[in-house]
Coordinates of C-alpha atoms in Angstrom, one line a residue:
M22 CA -3.4 -31.9 -28.6
S23 CA -0.5 -32.8 -30.6
D24 CA 0.0 -30.9 -34.0
G25 CA 2.8 -33.4 -35.2
T26 CA 5.4 -30.6 -35.5
V27 CA 9.0 -31.8 -35.1
T28 CA 10.7 -29.6 -32.5
L29 CA 13.4 -27.6 -33.8
D30 CA 16.6 -26.3 -32.2
A31 CA 17.0 -22.4 -31.7
H32 CA 19.0 -21.9 -35.1
Q33 CA 16.6 -23.9 -37.1
R34 CA 13.9 -22.2 -35.8
E35 CA 15.2 -18.8 -36.5
Q36 CA 16.1 -20.0 -40.2
A37 CA 12.5 -21.4 -40.5
R38 CA 10.9 -18.4 -39.1
T39 CA 12.8 -16.0 -41.4
H40 CA 11.9 -18.2 -44.4
A41 CA 8.3 -18.1 -43.5
L42 CA 8.6 -14.4 -42.5
I43 CA 9.8 -13.7 -46.3
D44 CA 6.7 -15.9 -47.5
D45 CA 4.6 -13.8 -45.7
L46 CA 5.9 -10.4 -47.0
R47 CA 6.1 -11.5 -50.5
A48 CA 2.4 -12.7 -50.1
L49 CA 1.3 -9.2 -49.4
P50 CA -0.6 -7.4 -52.2
A51 CA 1.6 -4.4 -52.3
E52 CA 4.4 -2.6 -50.5
A53 CA 2.9 -2.1 -47.0
A54 CA 4.2 1.0 -45.1
W55 CA 6.5 -0.9 -43.0
V56 CA 7.9 -3.2 -45.6
E57 CA 10.4 -2.2 -48.7
F58 CA 11.9 -4.7 -51.2
K59 CA 14.8 -4.1 -53.1
E60 CA 17.3 -5.5 -55.7
N61 CA 20.7 -4.1 -55.1
N62 CA 20.3 -0.7 -54.0
S63 CA 22.8 -0.5 -51.0
D64 CA 23.1 3.3 -50.8
P65 CA 23.9 3.7 -46.8
E66 CA 22.4 7.2 -46.8
L67 CA 19.2 5.8 -48.1
I68 CA 19.4 2.8 -45.7
G69 CA 19.7 5.3 -42.7
K70 CA 16.6 7.0 -43.9
L71 CA 14.5 3.8 -44.6
I72 CA 15.3 2.6 -40.8
S73 CA 13.9 5.7 -39.4
A74 CA 11.0 5.8 -41.8
L75 CA 9.9 2.3 -41.5
S76 CA 10.4 2.3 -37.7
N77 CA 8.0 5.1 -37.3
A78 CA 5.7 3.7 -40.1
A79 CA 5.6 0.3 -38.3
R80 CA 4.7 1.8 -34.8
L81 CA 1.8 3.8 -36.8
A82 CA 0.6 0.3 -38.2
D83 CA 0.7 -1.2 -35.0
Q84 CA 3.7 -3.9 -36.1
H85 CA 6.3 -4.9 -33.9
F86 CA 9.1 -4.7 -36.6
A87 CA 9.5 -3.1 -40.0
Y88 CA 11.6 -5.1 -42.9
V89 CA 13.7 -4.1 -46.0
V90 CA 14.3 -7.4 -48.1
W91 CA 16.9 -7.2 -50.7
G92 CA 16.8 -9.8 -53.6
V93 CA 13.2 -9.4 -54.2
R94 CA 11.7 -7.3 -57.1
D95 CA 9.4 -4.7 -56.1
G96 CA 6.8 -4.8 -58.6
D97 CA 5.8 -8.5 -58.6
H98 CA 7.8 -9.6 -55.4
A99 CA 9.7 -12.1 -57.8
V100 CA 12.9 -13.9 -56.2
V101 CA 15.9 -12.2 -57.9
G102 CA 18.8 -12.4 -55.7
T103 CA 21.1 -10.0 -54.5
S104 CA 24.7 -8.9 -54.4
F105 CA 24.5 -6.7 -51.4
E106 CA 26.6 -7.9 -48.6
P107 CA 25.9 -5.7 -45.3
S108 CA 28.9 -7.2 -43.2
A109 CA 31.2 -6.3 -46.3
T110 CA 30.0 -2.9 -46.9
K111 CA 31.8 0.4 -45.3
H112 CA 30.8 3.8 -45.1
K113 CA 33.0 6.7 -44.1
N114 CA 35.5 4.3 -43.0
Q115 CA 33.3 2.6 -40.9
P116 CA 31.4 -1.0 -41.0
L117 CA 27.9 -0.1 -42.1
D118 CA 25.9 -1.3 -39.3
F119 CA 28.5 0.6 -36.8
W120 CA 28.0 3.9 -38.9
L121 CA 24.4 3.5 -39.2
S122 CA 23.9 2.9 -35.3
Q123 CA 26.0 6.2 -35.0
C124 CA 23.3 8.0 -37.0
L125 CA 19.9 6.9 -35.2
Q126 CA 18.2 8.4 -32.1
P127 CA 17.1 6.7 -30.2
A128 CA 19.2 3.4 -30.8
I129 CA 17.4 0.8 -32.1
A130 CA 18.7 -2.9 -32.4
F131 CA 18.2 -3.3 -36.1
C132 CA 19.7 -6.4 -37.6
F133 CA 20.8 -7.7 -41.1
K134 CA 20.4 -11.4 -42.0
S135 CA 21.3 -13.0 -45.1
M136 CA 19.9 -16.1 -46.2
D137 CA 19.7 -18.7 -49.1
Y138 CA 16.0 -18.6 -50.1
Q139 CA 14.7 -20.8 -53.2
G140 CA 18.3 -21.0 -54.2
Q141 CA 18.8 -17.2 -54.3
R142 CA 20.7 -15.3 -51.8
L143 CA 18.6 -12.7 -49.9
V144 CA 19.3 -10.0 -47.3
L145 CA 16.6 -9.2 -44.4
L146 CA 17.0 -6.1 -42.2
E147 CA 14.7 -6.3 -39.7
I148 CA 14.0 -2.8 -37.7
P149 CA 12.0 -2.4 -34.6
A150 CA 9.1 -0.2 -34.5
A151 CA 9.6 3.0 -32.5
A152 CA 9.1 2.6 -28.8
T153 CA 9.7 5.7 -26.6
S154 CA 10.0 8.6 -29.6
P155 CA 10.4 8.9 -33.4
V156 CA 13.3 7.1 -34.7
E157 CA 15.7 9.9 -36.4
F158 CA 18.4 9.4 -38.9
E159 CA 21.1 12.4 -38.7
R160 CA 18.6 14.1 -36.4
T161 CA 15.7 14.1 -38.9
A162 CA 12.6 11.9 -38.3
Y163 CA 11.3 10.2 -41.7
V164 CA 8.1 8.4 -42.2
R165 CA 6.9 6.0 -45.1
I166 CA 3.9 7.1 -47.1
G167 CA 3.5 5.0 -50.2
S168 CA 7.0 4.6 -52.0
A169 CA 8.1 8.1 -50.7
T170 CA 10.1 8.8 -47.6
P171 CA 9.4 12.2 -46.6
R172 CA 10.6 14.0 -43.3
L173 CA 7.9 12.9 -40.4
S174 CA 7.9 16.9 -39.6
D175 CA 6.1 17.8 -42.9
H176 CA 3.1 15.7 -42.2
P177 CA 2.0 16.8 -38.8
E178 CA -0.9 14.6 -38.7
R179 CA 1.1 11.6 -39.1
Q180 CA 3.6 13.0 -36.3
K181 CA 0.6 13.6 -33.9
L182 CA -0.8 10.1 -34.4
L183 CA 3.0 8.5 -34.1
W184 CA 3.2 10.2 -30.7
A185 CA -0.3 9.1 -29.6
K186 CA 0.7 5.5 -30.6
I187 CA 4.0 5.7 -28.6
Q188 CA 2.9 7.1 -25.4
P189 CA 0.9 4.3 -24.2
Y190 CA 3.4 1.7 -25.7
A191 CA 3.7 -0.8 -23.3
W192 CA 6.5 -3.5 -22.6
E193 CA 3.6 -6.0 -22.0
T194 CA 3.0 -5.9 -25.9
G195 CA 6.6 -7.1 -26.7
V196 CA 7.2 -10.7 -27.8
A197 CA 8.6 -13.4 -25.0
A198 CA 8.7 -16.0 -27.3
Q199 CA 8.7 -16.2 -31.1
F200 CA 7.4 -18.7 -34.0
L201 CA 6.0 -21.3 -31.7
T202 CA 3.9 -24.4 -32.7
G203 CA 0.7 -24.6 -30.9
D204 CA 2.0 -27.5 -28.9
E205 CA 4.9 -25.4 -27.8
V206 CA 2.4 -22.4 -26.5
L207 CA 0.4 -24.9 -24.6
A208 CA 3.3 -26.5 -23.1
R209 CA 5.0 -23.2 -22.0
L210 CA 1.6 -21.5 -20.6
D211 CA -0.4 -22.5 -17.8
Y212 CA -3.4 -22.0 -19.7
S213 CA -5.7 -24.0 -17.4
S214 CA -4.7 -21.6 -14.5
Y215 CA -5.9 -18.6 -16.7
F216 CA -9.3 -20.3 -17.3
D217 CA -9.7 -20.9 -13.5
L218 CA -8.5 -17.6 -12.3
T219 CA -10.7 -15.7 -15.1
A220 CA -13.7 -17.7 -14.1
Q221 CA -14.2 -19.1 -17.8
P222 CA -15.0 -22.9 -18.5
L223 CA -12.3 -24.3 -20.3
P224 CA -12.8 -24.8 -24.2
D225 CA -13.3 -28.6 -25.3
N226 CA -10.8 -27.6 -28.3
R227 CA -7.5 -26.1 -29.2
A228 CA -9.4 -23.3 -31.3
G229 CA -11.5 -22.0 -28.4
I230 CA -8.5 -21.9 -26.1
F231 CA -6.2 -19.9 -28.4
D232 CA -9.1 -17.4 -29.4
K233 CA -9.5 -16.8 -25.5
L234 CA -5.7 -16.3 -24.9
R235 CA -5.2 -14.0 -28.2
A236 CA -8.2 -12.2 -26.8
D237 CA -6.6 -11.2 -23.9
R238 CA -3.3 -10.4 -25.6
L239 CA -1.4 -13.3 -24.0
I240 CA -0.2 -14.6 -27.3
E241 CA -0.5 -13.3 -31.2
A242 CA -0.2 -14.9 -34.4
D243 CA 3.4 -15.0 -36.0
V244 CA 4.5 -15.7 -39.8
G245 CA 3.8 -19.2 -41.3
G246 CA 0.8 -20.1 -39.0
Q247 CA 2.8 -20.1 -35.9
W248 CA 2.3 -18.1 -32.8
N249 CA 4.1 -15.7 -30.3
I250 CA 3.8 -15.6 -26.5
T251 CA 3.8 -11.8 -25.5
N252 CA 5.9 -10.7 -22.5
L253 CA 2.3 -10.4 -20.8
G254 CA 1.5 -14.0 -21.3
A255 CA 4.8 -15.0 -20.3
M256 CA 4.9 -13.0 -17.0
L257 CA 1.5 -14.0 -16.0
F258 CA 1.3 -17.5 -16.9
A259 CA 4.8 -19.2 -17.6
K260 CA 5.0 -22.4 -16.3
N261 CA 8.6 -21.6 -15.8
L262 CA 10.1 -18.3 -16.5
N263 CA 13.5 -20.0 -17.2
D264 CA 11.8 -21.2 -20.6
F265 CA 12.1 -17.4 -21.6
S266 CA 15.0 -15.3 -22.0
P267 CA 16.9 -13.9 -19.2
S268 CA 15.1 -10.5 -19.5
I269 CA 11.6 -12.4 -18.5
A270 CA 13.6 -15.2 -16.1
R271 CA 14.9 -12.5 -14.0
K272 CA 11.6 -11.0 -13.4
G273 CA 10.4 -13.8 -11.0
V274 CA 9.5 -12.8 -7.6
R275 CA 12.7 -13.6 -5.2
F276 CA 12.0 -14.2 -1.3
V277 CA 14.8 -14.2 1.3
A278 CA 14.3 -14.6 4.9
Y279 CA 17.1 -13.5 7.4
E280 CA 17.6 -14.8 11.1
G281 CA 18.3 -11.2 12.1
T282 CA 17.5 -7.6 11.5
N283 CA 19.9 -7.0 8.4
R284 CA 21.2 -8.9 5.3
A285 CA 24.3 -9.8 6.9
T286 CA 22.7 -12.2 9.3
T287 CA 21.9 -15.9 8.2
V288 CA 19.6 -16.7 5.4
T289 CA 16.9 -19.1 6.9
H290 CA 14.8 -19.5 3.5
R291 CA 15.1 -18.5 0.2
R292 CA 12.9 -19.0 -2.8
D293 CA 13.2 -18.0 -6.2
G294 CA 9.7 -17.7 -8.5
Q295 CA 9.8 -19.5 -11.4
R296 CA 6.3 -19.4 -12.2
G297 CA 4.3 -16.7 -13.7
Y298 CA 2.7 -13.8 -11.6
A299 CA -0.9 -15.1 -11.7
S300 CA -0.4 -18.7 -11.7
G301 CA 2.2 -18.6 -8.8
F302 CA 0.9 -15.7 -7.1
K303 CA -1.3 -17.7 -4.3
G304 CA 1.6 -20.3 -3.7
L305 CA 4.1 -17.4 -3.1
T306 CA 1.5 -15.5 -0.7
D307 CA 0.7 -18.8 1.0
Y308 CA 4.4 -19.5 1.4
I309 CA 5.0 -16.3 3.0
D310 CA 2.3 -16.4 5.4
G311 CA 3.6 -19.9 6.5
L312 CA 6.6 -18.5 7.5
L313 CA 5.4 -15.9 9.8
P314 CA 5.2 -16.2 13.5
S315 CA 1.8 -15.5 15.3
N316 CA 1.2 -12.3 17.1
E317 CA 0.8 -13.3 20.6
H318 CA -0.1 -10.0 21.7
I319 CA -3.8 -10.2 23.1
G320 CA -5.6 -6.6 22.9
K321 CA -8.5 -4.9 21.5
A322 CA -7.6 -5.4 17.9
F323 CA -5.7 -8.9 18.1
R324 CA -6.4 -12.5 18.4
E325 CA -3.6 -14.7 19.6
E326 CA -3.8 -16.8 16.5
E327 CA -3.3 -14.1 14.0
P328 CA -0.2 -14.0 11.9
L329 CA 2.6 -11.1 12.4
Y330 CA 1.7 -9.1 9.6
P331 CA -1.9 -9.0 8.2
S332 CA -2.2 -11.0 5.1
I333 CA -4.5 -8.6 3.0
A334 CA -1.3 -6.2 3.6
I335 CA 1.2 -8.7 2.1
R336 CA -1.1 -9.6 -0.8
E337 CA -1.5 -6.2 -1.7
L338 CA 2.0 -4.8 -1.4
V339 CA 3.1 -8.1 -3.6
A340 CA 0.7 -7.3 -5.9
N341 CA 1.8 -3.7 -6.2
A342 CA 5.3 -4.5 -6.7
L343 CA 4.2 -6.8 -9.5
I344 CA 2.2 -4.3 -11.3
H345 CA 4.1 -1.0 -10.7
Q346 CA 7.6 -2.1 -11.5
D347 CA 9.5 -0.8 -14.6
M348 CA 9.9 -3.8 -16.7
T349 CA 12.5 -2.3 -19.1
I350 CA 14.9 -2.5 -16.1
T351 CA 16.9 -5.7 -17.1
G352 CA 18.6 -8.0 -14.5
T353 CA 16.3 -7.5 -11.4
G354 CA 12.8 -8.1 -10.4
P355 CA 10.6 -7.7 -7.4
L356 CA 12.1 -8.8 -4.1
V357 CA 10.6 -9.8 -0.8
E358 CA 12.8 -10.1 2.3
L359 CA 11.7 -11.1 5.7
F360 CA 13.5 -10.2 8.9
K361 CA 13.1 -10.4 12.4
D362 CA 11.6 -7.2 12.8
R363 CA 9.8 -6.1 9.4
L364 CA 9.1 -7.3 5.8
E365 CA 10.3 -5.4 3.0
I366 CA 9.1 -5.8 -0.5
T367 CA 10.9 -4.0 -3.4
N368 CA 10.2 -3.4 -6.9
P369 CA 12.4 -1.8 -9.6
G370 CA 11.7 1.6 -11.1
Q371 CA 11.2 4.9 -9.6
P372 CA 7.6 5.7 -8.7
L373 CA 5.2 7.7 -10.6
M374 CA 4.1 9.8 -8.1
K375 CA 5.4 10.7 -4.3
P376 CA 5.3 7.9 -2.1
D377 CA 3.4 9.9 0.4
R378 CA 0.6 10.3 -2.1
F379 CA 0.2 6.5 -2.8
L380 CA -3.3 6.7 -0.9
D381 CA -4.9 9.5 -2.5
S382 CA -3.5 10.0 -5.9
P383 CA -5.3 8.6 -9.1
P384 CA -3.9 5.4 -9.7
R385 CA -1.2 5.0 -12.3
S386 CA 0.6 1.6 -13.5
R387 CA 3.5 1.2 -16.0
N388 CA 1.9 -2.1 -16.8
E389 CA -1.9 -1.3 -17.5
A390 CA -2.8 -4.8 -19.2
L391 CA -1.0 -6.6 -16.3
A392 CA -2.8 -4.8 -13.8
S393 CA -6.0 -4.9 -15.6
L394 CA -5.8 -8.9 -15.6
M395 CA -4.6 -9.2 -12.2
R396 CA -7.8 -7.4 -11.0
R397 CA -9.9 -9.3 -13.1
M398 CA -8.6 -12.5 -11.5
R399 CA -9.3 -11.1 -8.2
L400 CA -5.5 -11.1 -7.1
C401 CA -5.4 -7.4 -6.0
E402 CA -7.9 -5.0 -5.1
E403 CA -9.9 -2.6 -7.3
Q404 CA -7.8 0.5 -8.6
G405 CA -6.9 2.8 -6.1
T406 CA -7.9 0.9 -2.9
G407 CA -4.8 -1.3 -2.3
I408 CA -2.8 1.0 -0.2
D409 CA -5.9 1.8 1.7
K410 CA -6.3 -1.8 2.7
V411 CA -2.5 -1.9 3.6
L412 CA -2.7 1.2 6.0
A413 CA -6.1 0.2 7.5
S414 CA -4.8 -3.2 8.1
A415 CA -1.8 -1.8 9.7
E416 CA -4.2 0.3 12.2
L417 CA -6.5 -2.4 12.9
H418 CA -3.7 -4.6 14.3
Q419 CA -1.9 -1.4 15.8
L420 CA 1.4 -2.1 14.0
P421 CA 4.0 0.8 13.5
P422 CA 2.9 2.5 10.4
P423 CA 4.1 1.2 6.9
D424 CA 6.9 2.8 5.4
F425 CA 6.9 3.7 1.4
R426 CA 9.9 5.4 0.1
E427 CA 12.2 5.6 -3.1
E428 CA 15.8 4.0 -2.9
D429 CA 18.3 3.4 -5.5
H430 CA 15.6 3.6 -8.5
S431 CA 13.3 1.4 -7.0
V432 CA 10.3 1.5 -4.5
R433 CA 10.5 0.0 -1.3
A434 CA 7.7 -0.7 1.2
A435 CA 8.1 -2.0 4.8
L436 CA 5.7 -3.8 7.3
F437 CA 6.9 -3.5 10.8
A438 CA 6.7 -6.1 13.6
P439 CA 4.4 -4.7 16.7
R440 CA 6.1 -2.2 18.8
S441 CA 4.3 -0.2 21.3
F442 CA 4.2 3.7 21.2
A443 CA 6.9 4.1 23.6
E444 CA 9.1 1.9 21.3
M445 CA 8.2 3.9 18.0
T446 CA 10.6 6.3 16.8
Q447 CA 9.6 10.0 16.6
D448 CA 9.7 9.8 12.8
E449 CA 7.1 6.6 13.1
R450 CA 5.0 8.5 15.2
V451 CA 4.6 11.4 12.8
R452 CA 4.3 9.1 10.0
A453 CA 1.5 7.2 11.7
S454 CA -0.3 10.6 12.3
Y455 CA -0.1 11.4 8.7
Q456 CA -1.4 8.1 7.8
H457 CA -4.3 8.1 10.2
A458 CA -5.3 11.7 8.9
S459 CA -5.0 10.5 5.2
L460 CA -7.2 7.4 6.0
R461 CA -9.8 9.3 8.0
Y462 CA -10.1 12.0 5.2
V463 CA -10.6 9.6 2.4
S464 CA -13.4 8.0 4.5
G465 CA -15.0 11.2 5.2
D466 CA -13.8 12.0 8.5
R467 CA -11.1 14.0 10.6
M468 CA -8.4 12.6 12.7
T469 CA -8.8 14.0 16.4
N470 CA -6.6 13.6 19.7
A471 CA -9.0 10.8 20.3
S472 CA -8.8 8.8 17.1
L473 CA -5.0 9.3 17.2
R474 CA -4.8 7.9 20.5
E475 CA -6.5 4.6 19.5
R476 CA -4.4 4.4 16.5
L477 CA -1.2 4.3 18.7
G478 CA -2.6 2.8 21.5
I479 CA -2.2 5.9 23.9
A480 CA -4.3 5.8 27.0
E481 CA -6.6 8.6 27.7
R482 CA -4.8 9.6 30.8
N483 CA -1.6 10.4 28.2
A484 CA -3.6 12.4 25.8
S485 CA -0.8 15.0 25.9
Q486 CA 1.6 12.3 24.1
A487 CA -0.9 12.5 21.2
S488 CA -1.0 16.2 21.2
A489 CA 2.7 16.2 21.0
V490 CA 2.5 14.1 18.0
I491 CA 0.0 16.1 16.3
R492 CA 2.2 19.2 16.5
L493 CA 5.3 17.6 15.3
A494 CA 3.1 16.3 12.1
L495 CA 1.8 20.1 11.8
D496 CA 5.5 21.6 12.0
A497 CA 6.4 18.9 9.3
N498 CA 3.4 20.0 7.1
L499 CA 2.2 16.7 6.8
I500 CA -1.3 17.8 8.3
R501 CA -3.1 20.9 8.9
A502 CA -6.1 21.9 10.6
G503 CA -9.4 20.9 8.9
D504 CA -11.1 24.1 10.1
P505 CA -8.6 27.0 11.1
E506 CA -11.4 28.8 13.0
H507 CA -11.7 25.5 15.3
P508 CA -8.7 23.7 15.3
R509 CA -9.7 21.3 17.8
A510 CA -12.5 20.1 15.3
G511 CA -10.1 17.6 13.8
Y512 CA -7.1 17.4 11.2
V513 CA -6.7 16.7 7.7
P514 CA -3.6 15.8 5.5
Y515 CA -1.9 18.7 3.8
W516 CA -2.9 17.8 0.5
A517 CA -6.6 17.7 1.6

């Protein structure tokens, strides 16, 4: 499938892309709201207003970037060159780019680039589109309308639309690799896994492959007939995450197994995930399963050959960590740790809801496109049912209740090795009661003394032990009587 393109180094690629970008911008029939052409006008105040206006206009136009080009005539887009030199320009005794950065809120990574183009010197200002809120210059947000740069607040219809565009903006739509040839895209993405996992036949031509990848927003067209791989495409189907920037590479799933019950003990196994989440998911979960000892307890809910932790619980918790992590937190990714007595799965980012409401609350995700594709590929359960499966499998195997908590701007889920009721802590017994009441409630039933005894493996002759746990859960306001007139008729979670 070679297209005969010579591989470029990073500098050559950047130069080639910039020239192709200028070609495409000049080919526009008129100035778009996210593009401005100038000759030598270098007024710093004007540039500051333009950055605000064009950044906001780019988001309104669903563009990743906006641009100002010095050295191209506005009317006919002819190349005339410029004498503007941003690196030598100062304003209020400060370098221009530093002064601009102090005046813009929120901070955005704009960039000046000087180049030779068709024998003339040009300057390109690349401006990221507004991502978290409208971009303001000196506390005022601007927008581009035709050739005018009015205050955004003077156009409430555009302000409302801009906020509507910003709110669902996702990290997934960002660009992981830019200005790639078709061959380079296919070399970096495990596209055959994409077709296998989505149950689609592999097209017999390049155009068909690219149409499908583009439809699922794994790639997008770049300037000059080249391609970009999106963050979504890289995270799900990278053959090697290290082929991308460190912000992508460090999102790989890391697995560490310890000999004992804490991180100070000897590390027995380590694996740093290098494949995309979708293409590497089965390999990761199989690897974890392969390291788990069998549960040798033989009882009502167990068979000797079953693994220590239910496979479905591991699968769902790993998938949840991938889907719900905060991708904007750099330098870290999902972490799976196996200890002698538990399995912990951690993902960066504060939870979008209280951990004790993971079971029943309407599902929310920071990464909707990633979550949607993973569900389509059956790598995780349908929306809202994953935690149900985790808790139900823990009950079936009579494991201590899983624990979900927020720690250091992360969410940590823990599965615990089998322990008898006598070996459980008071907190674990109460948590098991709350989770059991929640599971029963979402299934249209209520927790009773008898159902809790079965959940905790308490003999009928020791029913008072279950009653004591129920009283503790009531005192903690985690459960309540389903019918206050008949409290023994059963219990429901506090939120029911």
